[in-house]
CSV table of C-alpha atoms in Angstrom, one decimal:
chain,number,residue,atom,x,y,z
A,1,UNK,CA,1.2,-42.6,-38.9
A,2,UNK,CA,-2.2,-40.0,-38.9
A,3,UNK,CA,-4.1,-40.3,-42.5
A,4,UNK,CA,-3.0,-37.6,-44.4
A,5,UNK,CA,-5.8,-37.4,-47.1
A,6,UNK,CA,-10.0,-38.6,-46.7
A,7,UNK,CA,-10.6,-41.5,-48.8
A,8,UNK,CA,-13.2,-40.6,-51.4
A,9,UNK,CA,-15.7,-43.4,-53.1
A,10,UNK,CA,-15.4,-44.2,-56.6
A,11,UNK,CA,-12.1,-42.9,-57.1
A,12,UNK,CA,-9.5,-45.8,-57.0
A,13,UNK,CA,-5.7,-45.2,-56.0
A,14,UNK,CA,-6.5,-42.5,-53.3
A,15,UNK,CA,-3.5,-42.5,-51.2
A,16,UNK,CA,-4.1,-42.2,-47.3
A,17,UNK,CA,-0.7,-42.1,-46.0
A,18,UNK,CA,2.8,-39.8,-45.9
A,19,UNK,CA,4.1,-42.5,-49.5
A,20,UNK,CA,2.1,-41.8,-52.5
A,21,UNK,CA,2.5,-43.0,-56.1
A,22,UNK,CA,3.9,-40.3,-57.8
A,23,UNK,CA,6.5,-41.1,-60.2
A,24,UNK,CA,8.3,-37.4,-59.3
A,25,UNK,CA,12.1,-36.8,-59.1
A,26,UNK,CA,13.1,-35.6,-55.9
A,27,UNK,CA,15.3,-32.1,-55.4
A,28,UNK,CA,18.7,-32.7,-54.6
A,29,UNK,CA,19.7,-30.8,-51.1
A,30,UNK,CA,21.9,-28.9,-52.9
A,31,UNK,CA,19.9,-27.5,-55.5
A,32,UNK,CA,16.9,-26.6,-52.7
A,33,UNK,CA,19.8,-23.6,-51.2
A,34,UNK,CA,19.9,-21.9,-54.8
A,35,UNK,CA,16.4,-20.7,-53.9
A,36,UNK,CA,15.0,-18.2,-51.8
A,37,UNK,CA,12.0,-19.1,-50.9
A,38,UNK,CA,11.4,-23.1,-50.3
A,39,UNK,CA,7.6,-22.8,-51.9
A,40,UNK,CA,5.7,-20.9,-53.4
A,41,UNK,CA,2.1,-21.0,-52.0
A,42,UNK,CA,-0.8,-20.1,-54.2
A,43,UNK,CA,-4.5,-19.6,-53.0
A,44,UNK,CA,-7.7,-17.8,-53.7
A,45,UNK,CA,-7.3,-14.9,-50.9
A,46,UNK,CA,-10.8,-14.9,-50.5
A,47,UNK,CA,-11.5,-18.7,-49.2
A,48,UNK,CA,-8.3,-19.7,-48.1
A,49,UNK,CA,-6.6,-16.9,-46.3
A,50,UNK,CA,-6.8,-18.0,-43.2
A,51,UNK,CA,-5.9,-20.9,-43.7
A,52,UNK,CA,-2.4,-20.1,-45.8
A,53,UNK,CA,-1.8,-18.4,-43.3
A,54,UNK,CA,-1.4,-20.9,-40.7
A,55,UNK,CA,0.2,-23.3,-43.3
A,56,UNK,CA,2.9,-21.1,-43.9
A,57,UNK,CA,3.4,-20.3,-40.0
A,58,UNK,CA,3.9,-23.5,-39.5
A,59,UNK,CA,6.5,-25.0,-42.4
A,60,UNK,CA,8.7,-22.2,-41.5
A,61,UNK,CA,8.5,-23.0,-37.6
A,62,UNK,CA,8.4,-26.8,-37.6
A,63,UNK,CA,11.5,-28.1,-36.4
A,64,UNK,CA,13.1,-24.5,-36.3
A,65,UNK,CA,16.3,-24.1,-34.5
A,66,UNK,CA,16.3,-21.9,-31.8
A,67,UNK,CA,18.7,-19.7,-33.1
A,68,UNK,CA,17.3,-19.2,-36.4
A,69,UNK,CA,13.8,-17.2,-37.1
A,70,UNK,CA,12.8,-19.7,-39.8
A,71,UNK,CA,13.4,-23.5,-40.3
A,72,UNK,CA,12.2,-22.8,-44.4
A,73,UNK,CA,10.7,-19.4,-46.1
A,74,UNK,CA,7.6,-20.0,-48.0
A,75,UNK,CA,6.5,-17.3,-50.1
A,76,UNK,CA,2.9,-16.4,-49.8
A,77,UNK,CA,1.8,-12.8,-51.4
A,78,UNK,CA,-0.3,-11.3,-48.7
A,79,UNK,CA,2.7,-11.0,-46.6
A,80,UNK,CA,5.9,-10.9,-49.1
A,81,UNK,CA,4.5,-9.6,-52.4
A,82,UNK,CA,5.4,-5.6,-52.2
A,83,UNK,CA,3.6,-3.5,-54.4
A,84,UNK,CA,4.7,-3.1,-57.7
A,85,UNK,CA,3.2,-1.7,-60.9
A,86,UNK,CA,3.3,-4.9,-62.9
A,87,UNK,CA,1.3,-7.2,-60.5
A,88,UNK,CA,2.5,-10.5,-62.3
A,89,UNK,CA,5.9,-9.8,-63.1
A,90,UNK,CA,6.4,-9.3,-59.3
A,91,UNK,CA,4.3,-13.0,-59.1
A,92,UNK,CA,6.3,-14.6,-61.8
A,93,UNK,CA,9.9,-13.7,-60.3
A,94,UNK,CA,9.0,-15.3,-56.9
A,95,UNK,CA,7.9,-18.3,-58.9
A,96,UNK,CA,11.2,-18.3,-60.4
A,97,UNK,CA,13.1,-17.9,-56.5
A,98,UNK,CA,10.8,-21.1,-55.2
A,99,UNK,CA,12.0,-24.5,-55.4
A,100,UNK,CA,8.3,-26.0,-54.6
A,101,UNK,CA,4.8,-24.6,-55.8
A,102,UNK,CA,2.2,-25.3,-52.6
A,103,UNK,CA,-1.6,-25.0,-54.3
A,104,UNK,CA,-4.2,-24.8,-51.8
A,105,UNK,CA,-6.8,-26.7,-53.7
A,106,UNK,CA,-10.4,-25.8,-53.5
A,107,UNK,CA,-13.6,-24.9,-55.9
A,108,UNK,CA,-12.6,-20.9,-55.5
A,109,UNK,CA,-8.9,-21.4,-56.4
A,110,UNK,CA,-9.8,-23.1,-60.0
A,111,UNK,CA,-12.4,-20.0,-60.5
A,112,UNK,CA,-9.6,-17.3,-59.7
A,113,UNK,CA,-7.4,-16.1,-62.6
A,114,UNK,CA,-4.7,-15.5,-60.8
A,115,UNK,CA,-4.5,-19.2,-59.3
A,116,UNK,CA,-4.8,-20.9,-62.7
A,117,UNK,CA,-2.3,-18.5,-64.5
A,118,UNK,CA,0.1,-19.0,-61.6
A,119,UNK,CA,0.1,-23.0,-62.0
A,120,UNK,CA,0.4,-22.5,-65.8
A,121,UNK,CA,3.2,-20.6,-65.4
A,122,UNK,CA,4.4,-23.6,-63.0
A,123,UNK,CA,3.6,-26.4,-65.2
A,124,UNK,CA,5.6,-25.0,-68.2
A,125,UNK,CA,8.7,-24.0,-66.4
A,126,UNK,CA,9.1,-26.7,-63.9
A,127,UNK,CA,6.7,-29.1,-64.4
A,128,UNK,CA,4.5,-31.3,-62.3
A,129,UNK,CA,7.0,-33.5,-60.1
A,130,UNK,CA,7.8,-30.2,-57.9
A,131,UNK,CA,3.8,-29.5,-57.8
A,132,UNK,CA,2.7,-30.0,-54.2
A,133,UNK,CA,-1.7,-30.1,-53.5
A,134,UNK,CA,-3.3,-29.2,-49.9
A,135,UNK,CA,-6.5,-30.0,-50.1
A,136,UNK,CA,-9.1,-27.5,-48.5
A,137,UNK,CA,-12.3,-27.9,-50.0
A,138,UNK,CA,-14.1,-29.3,-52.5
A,139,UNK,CA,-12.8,-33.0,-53.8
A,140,UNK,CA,-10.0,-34.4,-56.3
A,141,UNK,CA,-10.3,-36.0,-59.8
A,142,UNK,CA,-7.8,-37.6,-61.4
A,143,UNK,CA,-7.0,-38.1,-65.4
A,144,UNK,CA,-4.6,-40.7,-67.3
A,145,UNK,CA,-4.8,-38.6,-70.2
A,146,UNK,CA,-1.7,-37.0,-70.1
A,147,UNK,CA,-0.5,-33.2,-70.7
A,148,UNK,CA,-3.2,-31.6,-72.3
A,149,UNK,CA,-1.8,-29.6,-75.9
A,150,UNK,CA,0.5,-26.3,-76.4
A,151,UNK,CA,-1.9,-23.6,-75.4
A,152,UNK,CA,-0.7,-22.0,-78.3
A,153,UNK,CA,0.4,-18.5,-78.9
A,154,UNK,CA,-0.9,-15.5,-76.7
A,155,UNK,CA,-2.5,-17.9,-74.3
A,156,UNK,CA,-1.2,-18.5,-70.7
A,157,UNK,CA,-1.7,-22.8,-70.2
A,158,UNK,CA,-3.6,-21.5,-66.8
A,159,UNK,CA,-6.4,-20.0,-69.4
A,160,UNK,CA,-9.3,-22.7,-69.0
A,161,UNK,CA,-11.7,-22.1,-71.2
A,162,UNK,CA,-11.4,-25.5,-73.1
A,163,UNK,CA,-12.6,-27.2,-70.0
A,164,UNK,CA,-15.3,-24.9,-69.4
A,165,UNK,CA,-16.6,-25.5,-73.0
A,166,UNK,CA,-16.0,-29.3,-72.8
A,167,UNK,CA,-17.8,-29.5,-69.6
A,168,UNK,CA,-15.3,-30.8,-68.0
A,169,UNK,CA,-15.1,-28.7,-64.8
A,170,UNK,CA,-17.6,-29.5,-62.1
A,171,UNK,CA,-19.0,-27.4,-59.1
A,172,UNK,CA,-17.0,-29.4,-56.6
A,173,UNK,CA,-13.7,-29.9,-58.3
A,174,UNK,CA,-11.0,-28.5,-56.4
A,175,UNK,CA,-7.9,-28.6,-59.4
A,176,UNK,CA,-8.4,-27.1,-63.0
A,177,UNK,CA,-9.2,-30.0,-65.7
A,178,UNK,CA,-5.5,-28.7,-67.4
A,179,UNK,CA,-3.9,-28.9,-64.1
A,180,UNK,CA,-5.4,-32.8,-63.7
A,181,UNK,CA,-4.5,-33.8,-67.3
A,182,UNK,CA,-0.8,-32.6,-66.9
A,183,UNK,CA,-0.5,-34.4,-63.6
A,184,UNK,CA,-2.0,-37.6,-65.0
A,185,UNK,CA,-1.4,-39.8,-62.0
A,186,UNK,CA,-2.2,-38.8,-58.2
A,187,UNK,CA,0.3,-36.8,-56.5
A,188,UNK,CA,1.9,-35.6,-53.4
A,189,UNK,CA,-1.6,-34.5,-52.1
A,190,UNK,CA,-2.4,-33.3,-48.5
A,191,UNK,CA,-6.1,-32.8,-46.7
A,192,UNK,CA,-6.2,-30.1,-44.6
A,193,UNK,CA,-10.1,-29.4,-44.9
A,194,UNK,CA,-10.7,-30.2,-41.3
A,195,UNK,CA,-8.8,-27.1,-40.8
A,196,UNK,CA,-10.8,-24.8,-42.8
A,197,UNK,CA,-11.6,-21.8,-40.7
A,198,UNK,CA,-10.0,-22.9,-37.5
A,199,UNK,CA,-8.7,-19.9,-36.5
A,200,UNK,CA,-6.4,-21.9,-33.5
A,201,UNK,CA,-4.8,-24.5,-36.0
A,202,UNK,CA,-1.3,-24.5,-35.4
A,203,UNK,CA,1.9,-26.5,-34.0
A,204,UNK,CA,-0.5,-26.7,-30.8
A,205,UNK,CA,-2.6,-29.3,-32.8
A,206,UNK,CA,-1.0,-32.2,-33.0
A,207,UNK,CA,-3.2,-33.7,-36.0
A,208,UNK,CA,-2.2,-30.7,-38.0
A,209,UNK,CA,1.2,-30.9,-37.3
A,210,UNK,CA,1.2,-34.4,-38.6
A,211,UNK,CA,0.0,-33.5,-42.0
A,212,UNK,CA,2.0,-30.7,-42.1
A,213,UNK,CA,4.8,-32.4,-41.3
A,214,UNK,CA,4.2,-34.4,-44.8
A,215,UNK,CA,4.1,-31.5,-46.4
A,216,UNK,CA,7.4,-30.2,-44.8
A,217,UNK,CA,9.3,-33.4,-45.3
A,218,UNK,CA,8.9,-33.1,-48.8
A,219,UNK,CA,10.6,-29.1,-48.9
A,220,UNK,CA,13.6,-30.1,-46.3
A,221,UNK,CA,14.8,-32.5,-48.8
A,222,UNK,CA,15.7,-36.4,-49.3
A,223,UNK,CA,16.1,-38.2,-46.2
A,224,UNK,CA,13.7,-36.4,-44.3
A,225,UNK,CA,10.8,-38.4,-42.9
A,226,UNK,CA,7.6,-36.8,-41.4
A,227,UNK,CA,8.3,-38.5,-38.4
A,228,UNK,CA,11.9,-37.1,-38.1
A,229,UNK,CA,10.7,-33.4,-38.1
A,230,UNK,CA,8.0,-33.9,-35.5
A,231,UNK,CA,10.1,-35.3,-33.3
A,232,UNK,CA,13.0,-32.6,-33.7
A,233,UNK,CA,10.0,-29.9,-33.4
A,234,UNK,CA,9.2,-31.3,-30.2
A,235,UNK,CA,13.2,-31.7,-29.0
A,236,UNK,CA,13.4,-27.9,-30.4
A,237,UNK,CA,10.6,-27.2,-27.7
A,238,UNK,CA,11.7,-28.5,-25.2
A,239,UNK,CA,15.2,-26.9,-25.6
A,240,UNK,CA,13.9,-23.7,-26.0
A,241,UNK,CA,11.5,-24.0,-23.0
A,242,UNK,CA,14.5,-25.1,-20.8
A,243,UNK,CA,16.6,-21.7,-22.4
A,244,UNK,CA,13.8,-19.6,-21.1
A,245,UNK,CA,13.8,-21.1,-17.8
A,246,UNK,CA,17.4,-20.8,-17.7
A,247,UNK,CA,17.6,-17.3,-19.0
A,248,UNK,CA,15.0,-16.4,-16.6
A,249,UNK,CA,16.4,-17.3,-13.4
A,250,UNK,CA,19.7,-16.3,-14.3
A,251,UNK,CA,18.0,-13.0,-15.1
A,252,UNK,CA,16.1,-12.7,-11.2
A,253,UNK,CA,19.4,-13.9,-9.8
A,254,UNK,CA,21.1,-10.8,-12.0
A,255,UNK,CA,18.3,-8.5,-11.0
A,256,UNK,CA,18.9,-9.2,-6.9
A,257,UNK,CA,22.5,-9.2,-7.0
A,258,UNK,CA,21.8,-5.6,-9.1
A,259,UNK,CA,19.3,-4.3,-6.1
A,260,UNK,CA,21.5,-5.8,-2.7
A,261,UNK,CA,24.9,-4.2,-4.9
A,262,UNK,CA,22.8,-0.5,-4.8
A,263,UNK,CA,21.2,-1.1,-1.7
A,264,UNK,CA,24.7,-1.8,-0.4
A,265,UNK,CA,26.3,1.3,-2.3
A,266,UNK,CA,23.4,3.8,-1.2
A,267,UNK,CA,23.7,2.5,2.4
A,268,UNK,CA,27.7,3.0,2.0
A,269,UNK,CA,27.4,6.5,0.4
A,270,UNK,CA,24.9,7.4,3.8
A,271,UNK,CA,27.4,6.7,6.4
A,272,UNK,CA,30.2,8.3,4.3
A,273,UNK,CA,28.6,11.6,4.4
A,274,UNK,CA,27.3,11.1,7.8
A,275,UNK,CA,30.9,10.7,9.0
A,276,UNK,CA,32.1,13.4,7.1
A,277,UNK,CA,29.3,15.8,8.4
A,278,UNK,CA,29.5,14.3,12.2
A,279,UNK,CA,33.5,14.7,11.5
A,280,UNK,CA,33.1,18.6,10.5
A,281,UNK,CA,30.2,19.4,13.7
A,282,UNK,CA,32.9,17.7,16.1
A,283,UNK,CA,35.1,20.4,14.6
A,284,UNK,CA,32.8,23.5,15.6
A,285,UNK,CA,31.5,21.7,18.9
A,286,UNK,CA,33.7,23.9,21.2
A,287,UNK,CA,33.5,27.0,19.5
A,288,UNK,CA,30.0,27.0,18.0
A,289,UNK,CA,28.1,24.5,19.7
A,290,UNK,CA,24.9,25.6,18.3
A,291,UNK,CA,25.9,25.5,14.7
A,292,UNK,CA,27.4,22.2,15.5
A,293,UNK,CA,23.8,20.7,16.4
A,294,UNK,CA,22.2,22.3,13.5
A,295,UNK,CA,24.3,20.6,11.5
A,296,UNK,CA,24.0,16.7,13.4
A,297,UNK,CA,20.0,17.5,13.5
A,298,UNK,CA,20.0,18.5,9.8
A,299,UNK,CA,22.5,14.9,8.7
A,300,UNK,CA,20.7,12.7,11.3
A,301,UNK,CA,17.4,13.9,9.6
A,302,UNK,CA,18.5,13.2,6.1
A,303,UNK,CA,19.9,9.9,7.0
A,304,UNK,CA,16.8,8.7,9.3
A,305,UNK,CA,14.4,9.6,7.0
A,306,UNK,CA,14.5,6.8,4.7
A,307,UNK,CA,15.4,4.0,7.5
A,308,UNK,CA,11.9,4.8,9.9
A,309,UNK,CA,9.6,6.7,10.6
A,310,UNK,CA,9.6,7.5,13.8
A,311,UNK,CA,12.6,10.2,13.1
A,312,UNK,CA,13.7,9.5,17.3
A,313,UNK,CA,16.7,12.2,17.0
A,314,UNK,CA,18.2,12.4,20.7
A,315,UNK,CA,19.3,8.1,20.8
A,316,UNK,CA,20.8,8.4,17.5
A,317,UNK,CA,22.1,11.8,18.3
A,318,UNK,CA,23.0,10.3,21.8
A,319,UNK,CA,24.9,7.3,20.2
A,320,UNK,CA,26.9,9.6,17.7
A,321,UNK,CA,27.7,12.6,19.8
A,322,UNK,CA,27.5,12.0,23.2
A,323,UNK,CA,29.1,15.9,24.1
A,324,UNK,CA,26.6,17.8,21.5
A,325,UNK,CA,23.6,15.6,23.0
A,326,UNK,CA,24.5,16.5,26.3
A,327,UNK,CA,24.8,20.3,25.8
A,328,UNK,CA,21.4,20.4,23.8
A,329,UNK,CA,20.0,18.3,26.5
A,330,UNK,CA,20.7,21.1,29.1
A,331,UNK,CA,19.8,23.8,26.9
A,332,UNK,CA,16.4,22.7,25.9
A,333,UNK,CA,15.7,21.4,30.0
A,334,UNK,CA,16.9,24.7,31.1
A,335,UNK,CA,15.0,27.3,28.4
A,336,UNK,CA,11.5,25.1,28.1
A,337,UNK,CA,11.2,22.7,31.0
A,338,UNK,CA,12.6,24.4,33.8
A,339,UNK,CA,15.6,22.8,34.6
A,340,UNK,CA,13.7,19.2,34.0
A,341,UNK,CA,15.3,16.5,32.0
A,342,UNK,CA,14.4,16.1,28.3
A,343,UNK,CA,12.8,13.1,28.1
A,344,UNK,CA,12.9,12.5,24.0
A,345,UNK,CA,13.1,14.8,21.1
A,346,UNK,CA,11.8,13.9,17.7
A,347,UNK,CA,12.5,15.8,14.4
A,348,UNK,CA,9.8,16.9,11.9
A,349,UNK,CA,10.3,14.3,8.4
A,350,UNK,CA,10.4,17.1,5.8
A,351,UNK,CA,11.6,20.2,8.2
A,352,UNK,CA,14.8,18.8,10.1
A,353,UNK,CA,15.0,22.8,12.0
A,354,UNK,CA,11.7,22.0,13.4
A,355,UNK,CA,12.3,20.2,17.1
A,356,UNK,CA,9.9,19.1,19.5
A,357,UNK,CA,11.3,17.8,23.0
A,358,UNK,CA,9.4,16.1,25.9
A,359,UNK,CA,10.4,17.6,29.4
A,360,UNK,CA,10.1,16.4,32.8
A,361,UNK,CA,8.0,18.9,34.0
A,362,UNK,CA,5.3,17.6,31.9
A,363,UNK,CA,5.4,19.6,28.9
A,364,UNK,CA,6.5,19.2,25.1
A,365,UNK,CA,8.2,22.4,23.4
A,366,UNK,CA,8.8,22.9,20.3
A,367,UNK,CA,12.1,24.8,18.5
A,368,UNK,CA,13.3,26.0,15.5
A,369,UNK,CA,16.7,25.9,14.6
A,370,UNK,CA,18.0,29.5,13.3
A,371,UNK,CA,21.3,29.9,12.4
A,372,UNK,CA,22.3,27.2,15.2
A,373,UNK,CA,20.0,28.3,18.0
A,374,UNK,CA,17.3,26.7,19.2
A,375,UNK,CA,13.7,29.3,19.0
A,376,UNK,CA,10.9,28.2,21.3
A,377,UNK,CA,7.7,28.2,19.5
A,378,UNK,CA,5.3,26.9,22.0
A,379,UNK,CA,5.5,25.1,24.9
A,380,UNK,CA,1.9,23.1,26.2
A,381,UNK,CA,1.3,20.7,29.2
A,382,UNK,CA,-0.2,17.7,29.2
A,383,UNK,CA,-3.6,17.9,31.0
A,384,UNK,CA,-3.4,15.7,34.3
A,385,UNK,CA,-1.5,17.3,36.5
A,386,UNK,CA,1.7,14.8,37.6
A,387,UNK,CA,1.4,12.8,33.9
A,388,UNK,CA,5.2,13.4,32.3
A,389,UNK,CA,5.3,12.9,28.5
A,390,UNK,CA,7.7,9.9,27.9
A,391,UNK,CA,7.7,10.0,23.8
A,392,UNK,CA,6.9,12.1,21.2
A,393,UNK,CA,6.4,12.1,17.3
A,394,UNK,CA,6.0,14.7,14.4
A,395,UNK,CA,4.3,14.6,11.2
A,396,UNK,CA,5.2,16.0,8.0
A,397,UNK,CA,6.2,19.4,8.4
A,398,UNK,CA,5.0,19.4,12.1
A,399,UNK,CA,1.3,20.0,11.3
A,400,UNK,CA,0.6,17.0,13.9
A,401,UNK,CA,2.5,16.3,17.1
A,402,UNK,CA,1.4,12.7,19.0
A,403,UNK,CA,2.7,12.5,22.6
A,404,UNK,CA,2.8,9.5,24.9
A,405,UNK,CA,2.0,10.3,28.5
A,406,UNK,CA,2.6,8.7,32.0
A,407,UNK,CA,-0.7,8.2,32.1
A,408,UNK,CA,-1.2,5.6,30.0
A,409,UNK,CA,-2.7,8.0,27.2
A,410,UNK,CA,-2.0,9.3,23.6
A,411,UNK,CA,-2.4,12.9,22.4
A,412,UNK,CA,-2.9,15.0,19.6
A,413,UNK,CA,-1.4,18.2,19.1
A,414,UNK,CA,-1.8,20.1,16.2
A,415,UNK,CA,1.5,22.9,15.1
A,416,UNK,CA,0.2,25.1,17.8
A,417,UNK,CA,0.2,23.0,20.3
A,418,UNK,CA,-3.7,22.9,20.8
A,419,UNK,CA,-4.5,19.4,22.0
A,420,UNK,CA,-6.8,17.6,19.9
A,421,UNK,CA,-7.9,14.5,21.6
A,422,UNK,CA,-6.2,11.9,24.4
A,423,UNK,CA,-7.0,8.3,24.0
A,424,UNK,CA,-5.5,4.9,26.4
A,425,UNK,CA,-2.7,3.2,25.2
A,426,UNK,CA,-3.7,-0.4,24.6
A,427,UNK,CA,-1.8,-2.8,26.4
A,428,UNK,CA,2.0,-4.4,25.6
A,429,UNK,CA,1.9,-7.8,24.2
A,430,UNK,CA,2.2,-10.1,27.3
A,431,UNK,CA,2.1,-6.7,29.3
A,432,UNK,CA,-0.5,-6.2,31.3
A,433,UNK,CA,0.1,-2.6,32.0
A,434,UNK,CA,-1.8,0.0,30.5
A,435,UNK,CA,0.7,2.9,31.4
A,436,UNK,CA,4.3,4.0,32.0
A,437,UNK,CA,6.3,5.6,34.1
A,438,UNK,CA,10.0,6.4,33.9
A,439,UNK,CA,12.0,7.4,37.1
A,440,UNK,CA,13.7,10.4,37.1
């Protein structure tokens, strides 16, 4: 078991573990749920924010099941207190919803008003057995004296001013001379000094969540042992990291079934309209066969686009409609490449009218599609006589136009068929050719 509170010289019966010798009665279980809040903490806001502010983080998370947001409420004003005209008859009526009152003992909290009156109030309505002390600065004296007299009429027992008079206050004392006399022997009594200012004290440290965990003990109730609420804190952890874990894959594996179910759907909704376009062209291919490829070049555009880039028309066309293919082939060969064969085609990516076809006869061409027939726009040769452009490519909305040759070479075209530059092809993996040739 950790020490819970620094032995200090000269002062006989300090207690340094979680069992003191108070002679208080403990809360029954049942009378702890008539309250709202399980304590009441009262500091001097100007020493001890921080630290009551960790303090109360951590009684209401220690040993909190996951499915609640608190394992205890603990009133402290900076964070519950609304504002209200009468400052202390909001104060007093949270006094009266606490089962426990929490001081956070140090020189500042006997010199604030507010403090003192808030432990009389305490003392006369509940007495001392429900009186828990943290002790955060400062040091502890303790009195055999007994409860000091009726304050008398008009003044609050947290009014002082008989120990300040009697000298009976000192710089370092950390609980008000009336506050010592009522208790008369030591109490429940907690040091959390060390913690003073540590702005990363939490459940992460595990020496503050042993003293804490004294603390806590106490509010849950009889039969509640420090020990028991660390170890269900760190049970409670471990549940909830494996719930995260759980919830977390079972989200990815959600999130992939989600993606391959629309990837699936998107590809199915594609080749529905594809068959349904390829169905209606089929339809016009004997009596308008130029309308008919307008409308396979304008589907096969809007389906290829999102599978490659290449946009290679004539194959997929080819595959698809093997009679439409055939009559475009013989209509491009015959208009732009002199009766050759038409090598490839490619379609522009944003501009599916736009068509540029490789001939045999060593030249590209390219079309536009109006109203079904194919319009040359320009027609260029390749620059060595007897090289045959095998493949070619468009960019955006035709603006460049790469060709591979015979030769072995790469050009550029730009949309008016000005050649740019002509560079090798590198090599094939495992192919030591530089160049191709297709037989006609």
């Amino acid at each position: 078991m950790p020490r819970i509170a620094k032995p200090e010289r000269g002062v006989p019966g300090r207690s340094t573990g979680a069992d003191h010798g108070h002679t208080s009665r403990e809360t029954p279980p049942a009378a702890l749920a008539t309250y709202r809040y399980r304590a009441f903490l009262s500091y001097s806001q100007g020493a001890d924010r921080l630290l009551a502010t960790r303090l109360q983080g951590a009684l209401e998370q220690l040993a909190r099941p996951w499915y609640r947001r608190r394992a205890i409420r603990v009133f402290r004003d900076q964070t519950e207190l609304a504002a209200a005209p009468e400052l202390w008859g909001s104060i007093r009526a949270n006094l009266e919803r606490s089962a426990f009152f929490i001081l956070l003992a140090c020189p500042a909290s006997v010199r604030s008003r507010w403090v003192k009156r808030e432990i009389g109030w305490w003392l006369r309505n509940r007495g001392p057995q429900s009186l828990i002390i943290v002790l955060t600065a400062g040091r502890l004296r303790w009195s055999t004296s007994g409860l000091p007299d009726d304050p008398g009429p008009g003044r609050d027992q947290g009014d002082d001013r008989d120990d300040d008079q009697a000298g009976l206050e000192h710089d370092e004392d950390a609980i008000p001379g009336f506050l010592r006399r009522a208790l008369g022997s030591e109490p429940l009594w907690v040091d959390l000094s060390d913690f003073r200012g540590n702005a990363h004290a939490g459940l992460q440290d595990i020496e503050f969540v042993n003293r804490v965990a004294t603390l806590a003990a106490r509010l849950h109730g009889e039969g509640v042992s420090p020990s028991d609420l660390v170890g269900q804190d760190l049970a409670q952890h471990r549940r909830t990291l494996r719930l995260a874990w759980s919830a977390a894959a079972t989200l990815a594996v959600l999130l992939l079934a989600a993606l391959l179910a629309a990837g699936i759907a998107r590809h199915q909704a594609v080749n529905a309209q594809l068959r349904a376009d390829v169905a209606v062209a089929s339809n016009l291919l004997q009596t308008r066969p130029g309308l008919a490829l307008t409308m396979l070049v304008a589907t096969r555009a809007r389906s290829v686009e999102s599978i490659w880039t290449g946009h290679r028309a004539l194959p997929e066309l080819e595959r698809t409609m093997p009679g439409a293919v055939a009559h475009t082939r013989e209509r491009l060969a015959f208009v732009a490449h002199a009766g050759e064969p038409v090598w490839d085609v490619a379609l522009s990516p944003r501009d599916p009218a736009l068509i540029v076809s490789a001939g045999g006869d060593g030249s590209i061409a390219a079309w536009r599609l109006v109203d079904g027939v194919p319009t040359l726009l320009f027609r260029a040769r390749l620059g060595d006589p007897g090289s045959e452009p095998l493949a070619v490519a468009v960019s955006g909305r035709g603006e460049r136009i790469a060709v591979a040759g015979s030769d072995g070479h790469v050009r550029l075209y730009d949309g008016g068929g000005r050649q740019q530059w002509a560079r090798p092809m590198p090599p094939a993996a495992g192919d030591g050719r530089s160049s191709t040739s297709r037989g006609r």
